[in-house]
C-alpha positions as a Python dict, from the first residue, in 0.01 Angstrom:
ca = {
    (1, 'X'): (0, 0, 0),
    (2, 'X'): (72, 226, -295),
    (3, 'X'): (417, 389, -293),
    (4, 'X'): (596, 632, -524),
    (5, 'X'): (973, 675, -499),
    (6, 'X'): (1129, 985, -655),
    (7, 'X'): (1504, 1022, -722),
    (8, 'X'): (1693, 1271, -937),
    (9, 'X'): (1878, 1015, -1152),
    (10, 'X'): (1934, 639, -1157),
    (11, 'X'): (2311, 635, -1204),
    (12, 'X'): (2540, 370, -1053),
    (13, 'X'): (2549, 492, -695),
    (14, 'X'): (2463, 405, -338),
    (15, 'X'): (2142, 606, -307),
    (16, 'X'): (2023, 468, -639),
    (17, 'X'): (2095, 103, -550),
    (18, 'X'): (1922, 156, -217),
    (19, 'X'): (1613, 288, -397),
    (20, 'X'): (1600, 5, -651),
    (21, 'X'): (1629, -260, -377),
    (22, 'X'): (1357, -87, -175),
    (23, 'X'): (1119, -71, -471),
    (24, 'X'): (1180, -433, -574),
    (25, 'X'): (1134, -560, -217),
    (26, 'X'): (809, -368, -173),
    (27, 'X'): (674, -527, -493),
    (28, 'X'): (801, -882, -461),
    (29, 'X'): (824, -936, -83),
    (30, 'X'): (533, -724, 39),
    (31, 'X'): (292, -716, -256),
    (32, 'X'): (279, -336, -276),
    (33, 'X'): (220, -123, -583),
    (34, 'X'): (522, 92, -665),
    (35, 'X'): (611, 364, -915),
    (36, 'X'): (972, 483, -942),
    (37, 'X'): (998, 836, -1081),
    (38, 'X'): (1338, 959, -1198),
    (39, 'X'): (1517, 1195, -1431),
    (40, 'X'): (1744, 1071, -1712),
    (41, 'X'): (2072, 904, -1599),
    (42, 'X'): (2301, 1159, -1766),
    (43, 'X'): (2679, 1158, -1721),
    (44, 'X'): (2961, 901, -1724),
    (45, 'X'): (2851, 722, -1406),
    (46, 'X'): (2639, 456, -1578),
    (47, 'X'): (2272, 371, -1537),
    (48, 'X'): (2049, 149, -1325),
    (49, 'X'): (1747, 196, -1552),
    (50, 'X'): (1775, -149, -1711),
    (51, 'X'): (1834, -313, -1375),
    (52, 'X'): (1518, -148, -1239),
    (53, 'X'): (1320, -267, -1540),
    (54, 'X'): (1458, -620, -1503),
    (55, 'X'): (1343, -615, -1140),
    (56, 'X'): (989, -544, -1260),
    (57, 'X'): (975, -190, -1122),
    (58, 'X'): (738, 44, -1310),
    (59, 'X'): (926, 359, -1413),
    (60, 'X'): (831, 714, -1506),
    (61, 'X'): (1107, 930, -1658),
    (62, 'X'): (1084, 1307, -1615),
    (63, 'X'): (1321, 1440, -1886),
    (64, 'X'): (1371, 1783, -1727),
    (65, 'X'): (1461, 1647, -1381),
    (66, 'X'): (1836, 1711, -1355),
    (67, 'X'): (2091, 1748, -1076),
    (68, 'X'): (2200, 2104, -1162),
    (69, 'X'): (1986, 2400, -1059),
    (70, 'X'): (1796, 2537, -1360),
    (71, 'X'): (1486, 2745, -1275),
    (72, 'X'): (1300, 2675, -1601),
    (73, 'X'): (1367, 2299, -1607),
    (74, 'X'): (1298, 2275, -1235),
    (75, 'X'): (959, 2446, -1274),
    (76, 'X'): (867, 2205, -1554),
    (77, 'X'): (986, 1908, -1345),
    (78, 'X'): (778, 2021, -1049),
    (79, 'X'): (461, 2040, -1259),
    (80, 'X'): (529, 1698, -1412),
    (81, 'X'): (591, 1543, -1070),
    (82, 'X'): (269, 1689, -933),
    (83, 'X'): (73, 1559, -1233),
    (84, 'X'): (224, 1210, -1204),
    (85, 'X'): (142, 1194, -834),
    (86, 'X'): (-215, 1315, -882),
    (87, 'X'): (-267, 1049, -1148),
    (88, 'X'): (-100, 770, -947),
    (89, 'X'): (-255, 866, -609),
    (90, 'X'): (3, 700, -381),
    (91, 'X'): (-39, 643, -10),
    (92, 'X'): (328, 726, 43),
    (93, 'X'): (587, 929, -147),
    (94, 'X'): (951, 857, -60),
    (95, 'X'): (1200, 1105, -209),
    (96, 'X'): (1578, 1073, -245),
    (97, 'X'): (1862, 1315, -331),
    (98, 'X'): (1862, 1693, -313),
    (99, 'X'): (1679, 1805, -627),
    (100, 'X'): (1414, 1530, -630),
    (101, 'X'): (1388, 1567, -254),
    (102, 'X'): (1292, 1934, -268),
    (103, 'X'): (1068, 1925, -576),
    (104, 'X'): (919, 1585, -492),
    (105, 'X'): (823, 1665, -134),
    (106, 'X'): (653, 1991, -229),
    (107, 'X'): (477, 1829, -527),
    (108, 'X'): (360, 1538, -311),
    (109, 'X'): (213, 1761, -46),
    (110, 'X'): (39, 1983, -304),
    (111, 'X'): (-95, 1667, -475),
    (112, 'X'): (-257, 1558, -149),
    (113, 'X'): (-37, 1255, -78),
    (114, 'X'): (-111, 1133, 278),
    (115, 'X'): (247, 1049, 383),
    (116, 'X'): (570, 1205, 256),
    (117, 'X'): (909, 1062, 357),
    (118, 'X'): (1254, 1187, 257),
    (119, 'X'): (1566, 970, 244),
    (120, 'X'): (1883, 1146, 363),
    (121, 'X'): (2173, 974, 187),
    (122, 'X'): (2400, 1274, 235),
    (123, 'X'): (2361, 1645, 300),
    (124, 'X'): (2344, 1874, -8),
    (125, 'X'): (2578, 2119, 166),
    (126, 'X'): (2937, 2062, 274),
    (127, 'X'): (3243, 2258, 395),
    (128, 'X'): (3397, 2276, 48),
    (129, 'X'): (3117, 2492, -96),
    (130, 'X'): (3091, 2867, -84),
    (131, 'X'): (2903, 3011, 213),
    (132, 'X'): (2632, 3133, -25),
    (133, 'X'): (2578, 2783, -166),
    (134, 'X'): (2556, 2630, 183),
    (135, 'X'): (2306, 2892, 293),
    (136, 'X'): (2092, 2833, -18),
    (137, 'X'): (2085, 2455, 19),
    (138, 'X'): (2007, 2473, 390),
    (139, 'X'): (1722, 2714, 322),
    (140, 'X'): (1583, 2481, 55),
    (141, 'X'): (1597, 2186, 295),
    (142, 'X'): (1420, 2379, 572),
    (143, 'X'): (1148, 2480, 328),
    (144, 'X'): (1103, 2128, 189),
    (145, 'X'): (1096, 1984, 543),
    (146, 'X'): (760, 2156, 595),
    (147, 'X'): (616, 1919, 331),
    (148, 'X'): (766, 1608, 489),
    (149, 'X'): (635, 1378, 763),
    (150, 'X'): (955, 1188, 838),
    (151, 'X'): (1322, 1149, 739),
    (152, 'X'): (1506, 820, 692),
    (153, 'X'): (1885, 861, 726),
    (154, 'X'): (2153, 617, 613),
    (155, 'X'): (2362, 702, 922),
    (156, 'X'): (2318, 866, 1262),
    (157, 'X'): (2565, 1129, 1145),
    (158, 'X'): (2315, 1249, 885),
    (159, 'X'): (2045, 1286, 1150),
    (160, 'X'): (2278, 1482, 1377),
    (161, 'X'): (2381, 1713, 1094),
    (162, 'X'): (2025, 1785, 986),
    (163, 'X'): (1909, 1848, 1342),
    (164, 'X'): (2206, 2075, 1414),
    (165, 'X'): (2119, 2291, 1112),
    (166, 'X'): (1758, 2323, 1224),
    (167, 'X'): (1608, 2126, 933),
    (168, 'X'): (1372, 1937, 1163),
    (169, 'X'): (1364, 1808, 1524),
    (170, 'X'): (1530, 1478, 1611),
    (171, 'X'): (1203, 1288, 1663),
    (172, 'X'): (1129, 1318, 1291),
    (173, 'X'): (1439, 1116, 1197),
    (174, 'X'): (1507, 742, 1188),
    (175, 'X'): (1836, 578, 1090),
    (176, 'X'): (1807, 277, 859),
    (177, 'X'): (2133, 156, 708),
    (178, 'X'): (2140, 135, 329),
    (179, 'X'): (2071, -223, 229),
    (180, 'X'): (2240, -447, -24),
    (181, 'X'): (2258, -808, -140),
    (182, 'X'): (2491, -945, 126),
    (183, 'X'): (2555, -1300, 0),
    (184, 'X'): (2788, -1202, -290),
    (185, 'X'): (3011, -1007, -49),
    (186, 'X'): (3026, -1297, 194),
    (187, 'X'): (3148, -1507, -102),
    (188, 'X'): (3375, -1234, -244),
    (189, 'X'): (3697, -1437, -216),
    (190, 'X'): (3575, -1732, -424),
    (191, 'X'): (3704, -1571, -746),
    (192, 'X'): (4003, -1399, -587),
    (193, 'X'): (4287, -1571, -773),
    (194, 'X'): (4119, -1543, -1113),
    (195, 'X'): (4031, -1175, -1076),
    (196, 'X'): (4372, -1079, -942),
    (197, 'X'): (4541, -1256, -1234),
    (198, 'X'): (4312, -1078, -1483),
    (199, 'X'): (4403, -743, -1326),
    (200, 'X'): (4775, -821, -1337),
    (201, 'X'): (4834, -866, -964),
    (202, 'X'): (5082, -1126, -837),
    (203, 'X'): (5020, -1343, -527),
    (204, 'X'): (5265, -1137, -320),
    (205, 'X'): (5096, -806, -397),
    (206, 'X'): (4889, -634, -127),
    (207, 'X'): (4605, -472, -320),
    (208, 'X'): (4456, -150, -183),
    (209, 'X'): (4126, -73, -351),
    (210, 'X'): (3913, 237, -383),
    (211, 'X'): (3555, 225, -514),
    (212, 'X'): (3413, 562, -613),
    (213, 'X'): (3327, 781, -907),
    (214, 'X'): (3639, 954, -1040),
    (215, 'X'): (3500, 1286, -931),
    (216, 'X'): (3580, 1590, -719),
    (217, 'X'): (3593, 1544, -338),
    (218, 'X'): (3616, 1165, -372),
    (219, 'X'): (3979, 1174, -256),
    (220, 'X'): (4158, 982, -529),
    (221, 'X'): (4434, 1244, -527),
    (222, 'X'): (4496, 1178, -156),
    (223, 'X'): (4529, 804, -220),
    (224, 'X'): (4782, 875, -495),
    (225, 'X'): (4977, 1103, -260),
    (226, 'X'): (4973, 833, 11),
    (227, 'X'): (5092, 578, -247),
    (228, 'X'): (5400, 790, -317),
    (229, 'X'): (5499, 753, 49),
    (230, 'X'): (5386, 393, 88),
    (231, 'X'): (5568, 223, -198),
    (232, 'X'): (5908, 331, -66),
    (233, 'X'): (5858, 104, 237),
    (234, 'X'): (5610, -143, 92),
    (235, 'X'): (5697, -209, -275),
    (236, 'X'): (5453, -502, -271),
    (237, 'X'): (5161, -256, -246),
    (238, 'X'): (4934, -211, -548),
    (239, 'X'): (4628, 11, -600),
    (240, 'X'): (4299, -61, -773),
    (241, 'X'): (4063, 225, -866),
    (242, 'X'): (3712, 99, -942),
    (243, 'X'): (3485, 343, -1124),
    (244, 'X'): (3487, 610, -1391),
    (245, 'X'): (3421, 981, -1411),
    (246, 'X'): (3534, 1320, -1531),
    (247, 'X'): (3873, 1303, -1353),
    (248, 'X'): (3993, 979, -1515),
    (249, 'X'): (4249, 1138, -1747),
    (250, 'X'): (4370, 1384, -1483),
    (251, 'X'): (4426, 1111, -1224),
    (252, 'X'): (4615, 891, -1470),
    (253, 'X'): (4838, 1183, -1559),
    (254, 'X'): (4909, 1247, -1191),
    (255, 'X'): (5005, 882, -1141),
    (256, 'X'): (5234, 896, -1443),
    (257, 'X'): (5404, 1216, -1323),
    (258, 'X'): (5466, 1049, -987),
    (259, 'X'): (5627, 747, -1153),
    (260, 'X'): (5362, 515, -1012),
    (261, 'X'): (5221, 361, -1331),
    (262, 'X'): (5321, 5, -1237),
    (263, 'X'): (5142, 35, -901),
    (264, 'X'): (4796, 135, -1025),
    (265, 'X'): (4513, -34, -1215),
    (266, 'X'): (4187, 127, -1329),
    (267, 'X'): (3882, -87, -1400),
    (268, 'X'): (3671, 187, -1557),
    (269, 'X'): (3295, 170, -1516),
    (270, 'X'): (3179, -173, -1398),
    (271, 'X'): (2827, -309, -1331),
    (272, 'X'): (2734, -343, -962),
    (273, 'X'): (2738, -722, -998),
    (274, 'X'): (3117, -712, -1038),
    (275, 'X'): (3187, -518, -719),
    (276, 'X'): (3197, -826, -488),
    (277, 'X'): (3459, -1008, -695),
    (278, 'X'): (3667, -690, -725),
    (279, 'X'): (3657, -645, -347),
    (280, 'X'): (3757, -1011, -322),
    (281, 'X'): (4070, -925, -523),
    (282, 'X'): (4161, -654, -269),
    (283, 'X'): (4331, -681, 69),
    (284, 'X'): (4233, -338, 202),
    (285, 'X'): (3977, -73, 109),
    (286, 'X'): (4089, 292, 121),
    (287, 'X'): (3809, 548, 125),
    (288, 'X'): (3929, 908, 110),
    (289, 'X'): (3606, 1087, 20),
    (290, 'X'): (3558, 1429, 179),
    (291, 'X'): (3177, 1411, 185),
    (292, 'X'): (2952, 1106, 192),
    (293, 'X'): (2651, 1000, 395),
    (294, 'X'): (2781, 649, 452),
    (295, 'X'): (2968, 512, 153),
    (296, 'X'): (2838, 166, 61),
    (297, 'X'): (3193, 58, -22),
    (298, 'X'): (3281, 60, 349),
    (299, 'X'): (3027, -200, 470),
    (300, 'X'): (3068, -392, 144),
    (301, 'X'): (3441, -432, 208),
    (302, 'X'): (3388, -522, 573),
    (303, 'X'): (3122, -781, 491),
    (304, 'X'): (3374, -928, 245),
    (305, 'X'): (3626, -948, 530),
    (306, 'X'): (3850, -660, 422),
    (307, 'X'): (3967, -390, 665),
    (308, 'X'): (3901, -26, 579),
    (309, 'X'): (4100, 297, 599),
    (310, 'X'): (3877, 602, 579),
    (311, 'X'): (3851, 967, 664),
    (312, 'X'): (3628, 1049, 960),
    (313, 'X'): (3349, 1215, 764),
    (314, 'X'): (2973, 1180, 807),
    (315, 'X'): (2876, 818, 884),
    (316, 'X'): (3215, 652, 831),
    (317, 'X'): (3281, 618, 1205),
    (318, 'X'): (2970, 401, 1241),
    (319, 'X'): (3145, 117, 1056),
    (320, 'X'): (3519, 204, 1061),
    (321, 'X'): (3598, 137, 1427),
    (322, 'X'): (3963, 200, 1517),
    (323, 'X'): (4140, -111, 1635),
    (324, 'X'): (3840, -329, 1551),
    (325, 'X'): (3742, -295, 1183),
    (326, 'X'): (3988, -43, 1042),
    (327, 'X'): (4141, 303, 1067),
    (328, 'X'): (3960, 637, 1105),
    (329, 'X'): (4164, 941, 1001),
    (330, 'X'): (4118, 1316, 1001),
    (331, 'X'): (4018, 1443, 654),
    (332, 'X'): (4317, 1510, 427),
    (333, 'X'): (4558, 1329, 662),
    (334, 'X'): (4768, 1180, 381),
    (335, 'X'): (5066, 1088, 605),
    (336, 'X'): (4823, 912, 841),
    (337, 'X'): (4675, 721, 549),
    (338, 'X'): (5022, 616, 434),
    (339, 'X'): (5106, 493, 787),
    (340, 'X'): (4780, 300, 819),
    (341, 'X'): (4823, 136, 480),
    (342, 'X'): (5184, 48, 564),
    (343, 'X'): (5077, -126, 886),
    (344, 'X'): (4814, -325, 699),
    (345, 'X'): (5043, -407, 406),
    (346, 'X'): (5301, -547, 645),
    (347, 'X'): (5068, -753, 866),
    (348, 'X'): (4836, -1013, 709),
    (349, 'X'): (4714, -1125, 1055),
    (350, 'X'): (4603, -769, 1132),
    (351, 'X'): (4415, -755, 802),
    (352, 'X'): (4243, -1083, 882),
    (353, 'X'): (4147, -978, 1236),
    (354, 'X'): (4000, -642, 1136),
    (355, 'X'): (3820, -783, 833),
    (356, 'X'): (3669, -1074, 1026),
    (357, 'X'): (3532, -841, 1292),
    (358, 'X'): (3379, -620, 1024),
    (359, 'X'): (3204, -920, 869),
    (360, 'X'): (3074, -1035, 1208),
    (361, 'X'): (2933, -692, 1295),
    (362, 'X'): (2776, -583, 968),
    (363, 'X'): (2663, -877, 753),
    (364, 'X'): (2308, -879, 895),
    (365, 'X'): (2279, -505, 958),
    (366, 'X'): (2310, -416, 588),
    (367, 'X'): (2078, -673, 430),
    (368, 'X'): (1836, -503, 190),
    (369, 'X'): (1547, -715, 320),
    (370, 'X'): (1600, -567, 666),
    (371, 'X'): (1620, -215, 524),
    (372, 'X'): (1289, -252, 341),
    (373, 'X'): (1107, -409, 637),
    (374, 'X'): (1214, -124, 864),
    (375, 'X'): (1129, 137, 600),
    (376, 'X'): (786, -13, 533),
    (377, 'X'): (713, -20, 907),
    (378, 'X'): (765, 358, 911),
    (379, 'X'): (525, 398, 618),
    (380, 'X'): (261, 194, 802),
    (381, 'X'): (306, 381, 1128),
    (382, 'X'): (274, 720, 958),
    (383, 'X'): (-25, 610, 750),
    (384, 'X'): (-206, 467, 1051),
    (385, 'X'): (-146, 786, 1246),
    (386, 'X'): (-285, 996, 959),
    (387, 'X'): (-592, 774, 926),
    (388, 'X'): (-654, 784, 1302),
    (389, 'X'): (-647, 1163, 1303),
    (390, 'X'): (-873, 1176, 997),
    (391, 'X'): (-1129, 932, 1122),
}
């Protein structure tokens, strides 16, 4: 079949990696024709453009397609998307992210595309916005849903949220977990000693990692606050922040003011290929984000055999299972995070038990090959239904 994917920007992120894997699998495993349409990867979060090109994915860059709302640029982007789709004539358009999701779905329907699917990686509204912003984003989603045949969610929590807000009925949603290359995470510990030494960690250190853009609502400040409590009882604890972003300087200043410099390491921006070995250097993953569909770092850590401590937001509870794979905390529960990390820092057998169960449960569920097969089956079902009604 002929498929066009549309995403706002190909930065280093979960939705973007998901999209690149899906496109590459459709081309190389299923023999489909694919066009990936995206805006420029602006910002400090890095780019997956070269990785997409190396995977042999045809790309079309729409320069005006940006994350921020801008009526003039958005109107130009919409016209360019509609023109690209009319020229390409896909059987299926699959959109991702808020801006590309709204503009892309409407453009696809107006361009006469038979099947339009939207990927829900996270809701564009959240409790930390103004009421006016939430109302606007919900209205945009309801409007765009009229131009969409089906939704693919990265977690059941996303489906439940969208249905509760009246975006579309439940039968128009399917959950397919966001796929990845699983083998490197299964082998994450093979470079453990080398990577820990390079980062300055000693054998006795218990390394608590966090993988996320250094950005608002990602919860780095909560991890720092928990560290202040933790190191009093567990001086062997160390923290590793993987990623870069606009808050880098501010977070480093906060750590310095708290007298925690010796306990923290920052990697800066790293290519996705380094994430498995960095998780291998960790003993625990702490995820304190306040909004996320289902953070890829959680299953990645579990597949690597590392327990997780996370806030109970969106899809986190689908992989962080209390007493079995990790700890699930109320958002902003810093004392609870400190207690959970203390228990894990003090008990290597507990870390091993929780991590092993996470690996057993999730290694197969998050393979990108499985994700693409399930996604393509939805395309085929929707296309066949459209053709049956037409003929």
